[in-house]
Coordinates of C-alpha atoms in Angstrom, one line a residue:
M1 CA 180.4 -86.6 57.3
E2 CA 177.4 -88.4 58.6
G3 CA 177.1 -91.7 60.4
E4 CA 175.4 -93.6 63.1
E5 CA 176.9 -94.5 66.4
G6 CA 174.7 -96.7 68.6
G7 CA 171.4 -95.4 67.3
I8 CA 172.5 -91.7 67.6
A9 CA 172.8 -89.8 64.3
T10 CA 176.0 -87.7 64.3
K11 CA 177.0 -84.9 62.0
K12 CA 180.4 -83.3 61.9
R13 CA 180.5 -79.6 62.1
G14 CA 183.0 -76.8 62.4
K15 CA 186.4 -77.6 63.9
E16 CA 187.9 -81.1 63.5
G17 CA 186.6 -83.5 66.2
E18 CA 183.6 -81.3 67.1
T19 CA 180.3 -83.0 66.6
E20 CA 176.7 -82.1 67.0
T21 CA 174.5 -85.1 68.0
T22 CA 170.8 -85.7 68.1
R23 CA 169.0 -88.9 68.8
Y24 CA 166.2 -88.2 66.3
K25 CA 166.2 -88.5 62.6
G26 CA 165.3 -85.5 60.3
I27 CA 165.9 -82.7 62.8
R28 CA 168.7 -80.3 63.6
M29 CA 169.4 -77.6 66.2
R30 CA 169.9 -73.9 65.2
K31 CA 172.7 -71.9 66.7
W32 CA 170.2 -70.1 69.0
G33 CA 168.7 -73.3 70.4
K34 CA 165.6 -73.9 68.3
W35 CA 165.0 -77.3 66.8
V36 CA 164.0 -77.4 63.1
A37 CA 162.6 -80.2 60.9
E38 CA 162.4 -80.5 57.1
I39 CA 162.2 -83.3 54.7
R40 CA 163.0 -83.8 51.0
E41 CA 160.2 -84.8 48.7
P42 CA 160.7 -88.2 47.0
N43 CA 162.1 -87.9 43.5
K44 CA 162.3 -84.1 43.7
R45 CA 165.0 -81.6 44.7
S46 CA 162.5 -79.6 46.8
R47 CA 162.2 -79.8 50.5
I48 CA 159.1 -79.4 52.8
W49 CA 159.8 -77.1 55.7
L50 CA 158.2 -78.6 58.8
G51 CA 158.8 -75.8 61.3
S52 CA 160.9 -74.6 64.2
Y53 CA 160.3 -75.9 67.7
S54 CA 161.6 -75.5 71.2
T55 CA 162.1 -79.2 71.9
P56 CA 163.7 -81.9 69.8
V57 CA 160.8 -84.2 70.5
A58 CA 158.3 -81.8 68.8
A59 CA 160.6 -81.5 65.8
A60 CA 161.0 -85.2 65.6
R61 CA 157.2 -85.8 65.8
A62 CA 156.7 -83.3 63.0
Y63 CA 159.3 -85.2 60.9
D64 CA 157.6 -88.5 61.7
T65 CA 154.2 -87.3 60.5
A66 CA 155.7 -86.0 57.2
V67 CA 157.8 -89.0 56.5
F68 CA 154.9 -91.4 57.3
H69 CA 152.6 -89.6 54.8
L70 CA 155.4 -89.4 52.1
R71 CA 156.7 -92.9 52.4
G72 CA 154.0 -94.9 54.0
P73 CA 154.2 -97.5 56.8
S74 CA 157.7 -98.7 55.7
A75 CA 159.2 -95.3 56.7
R76 CA 161.8 -95.3 59.5
L77 CA 160.3 -93.3 62.3
N78 CA 161.5 -91.8 65.5
F79 CA 158.3 -92.7 67.4
P80 CA 156.7 -95.6 65.4
E81 CA 154.2 -96.3 68.2
L82 CA 152.8 -92.8 68.0
V83 CA 152.3 -92.3 64.3
A84 CA 150.3 -95.5 63.9
A85 CA 147.5 -93.8 65.9
E86 CA 147.1 -91.2 63.2
G87 CA 145.6 -93.7 60.8
P88 CA 146.8 -95.0 57.4
A89 CA 149.0 -92.8 55.2
A90 CA 147.0 -91.1 52.5
D91 CA 148.2 -89.6 49.2
M92 CA 148.5 -85.9 50.2
S93 CA 150.0 -82.8 48.6
A94 CA 153.2 -81.3 50.0
A95 CA 151.2 -78.4 51.5
S96 CA 148.8 -80.8 53.3
I97 CA 151.7 -82.8 54.6
R98 CA 153.4 -79.6 55.9
K99 CA 150.1 -78.5 57.5
K100 CA 149.6 -81.8 59.3
A101 CA 153.2 -82.1 60.4
T102 CA 153.3 -78.5 61.8
E103 CA 150.0 -79.1 63.7
V104 CA 151.5 -82.2 65.3
G105 CA 154.8 -80.5 66.1
A106 CA 153.0 -77.4 67.6
R107 CA 150.8 -79.6 69.7
V108 CA 153.8 -81.5 71.1
D109 CA 155.7 -78.3 71.7
A110 CA 152.7 -76.8 73.6
L111 CA 152.5 -79.9 75.8
H112 CA 156.2 -79.7 76.6
R113 CA 155.9 -76.0 77.5
Q114 CA 152.9 -76.7 79.8
H115 CA 154.5 -79.7 81.4
P116 CA 158.3 -79.4 81.0
H117 CA 159.0 -82.3 83.4
A118 CA 156.7 -84.7 81.6
L119 CA 159.3 -86.1 79.3
P120 CA 159.0 -89.5 77.5
A121 CA 160.6 -92.4 79.3
G122 CA 164.4 -92.4 79.1
E123 CA 164.5 -88.6 78.2
F124 CA 166.4 -86.1 80.2
A125 CA 165.8 -82.3 80.2
D126 CA 167.9 -80.6 77.6
R127 CA 168.4 -77.4 79.5
V128 CA 168.5 -76.7 83.2
D129 CA 167.6 -73.1 84.4
L130 CA 170.8 -72.2 86.3
N131 CA 169.2 -69.0 87.5
K132 CA 166.4 -70.8 89.4
M133 CA 166.9 -71.5 93.1
P134 CA 166.9 -75.3 93.6
E135 CA 164.0 -76.9 95.5
P136 CA 164.9 -78.4 98.9
E137 CA 165.2 -82.2 98.4
N138 CA 164.2 -83.0 101.9
S139 CA 161.8 -80.7 103.8
D140 CA 162.4 -82.6 107.1
C141 CA 165.9 -81.2 107.3
D142 CA 166.0 -77.7 108.8
Y143 CA 169.4 -76.9 107.6
W144 CA 168.8 -73.1 107.3
D145 CA 167.2 -72.9 110.8
R146 CA 170.4 -74.2 112.6
D147 CA 172.1 -71.8 115.0

């Protein structure tokens, strides 16, 4: 069962009441934590595989690129302000769309790996490294030096 709750796409999975949610259209998370994107070609049964990414933003950007080139400016996008910079939608083959979408997704994924804390406004980190020692919040406090 699929639906929308306050702008978040939801998809029921597994046990009753269990849901997997994503705020972006056209992507899903694999069991092992990777985010994947694919899109169905208009008037065909075939799908265009858009790749596997470490972040949902990268997968969503790949999806946006593909849907923009398949359906034009009227397509519903995750990041409408970012796709407009790519120029007008052109008539492209499925292979060309896939190539362009995977390039965009890979570029966004690389940026997120280089700068993991540089998330878009309103975004929170999906995963926190629980094995990493936390940074001191206030270096003026000499808590550990107390006797």
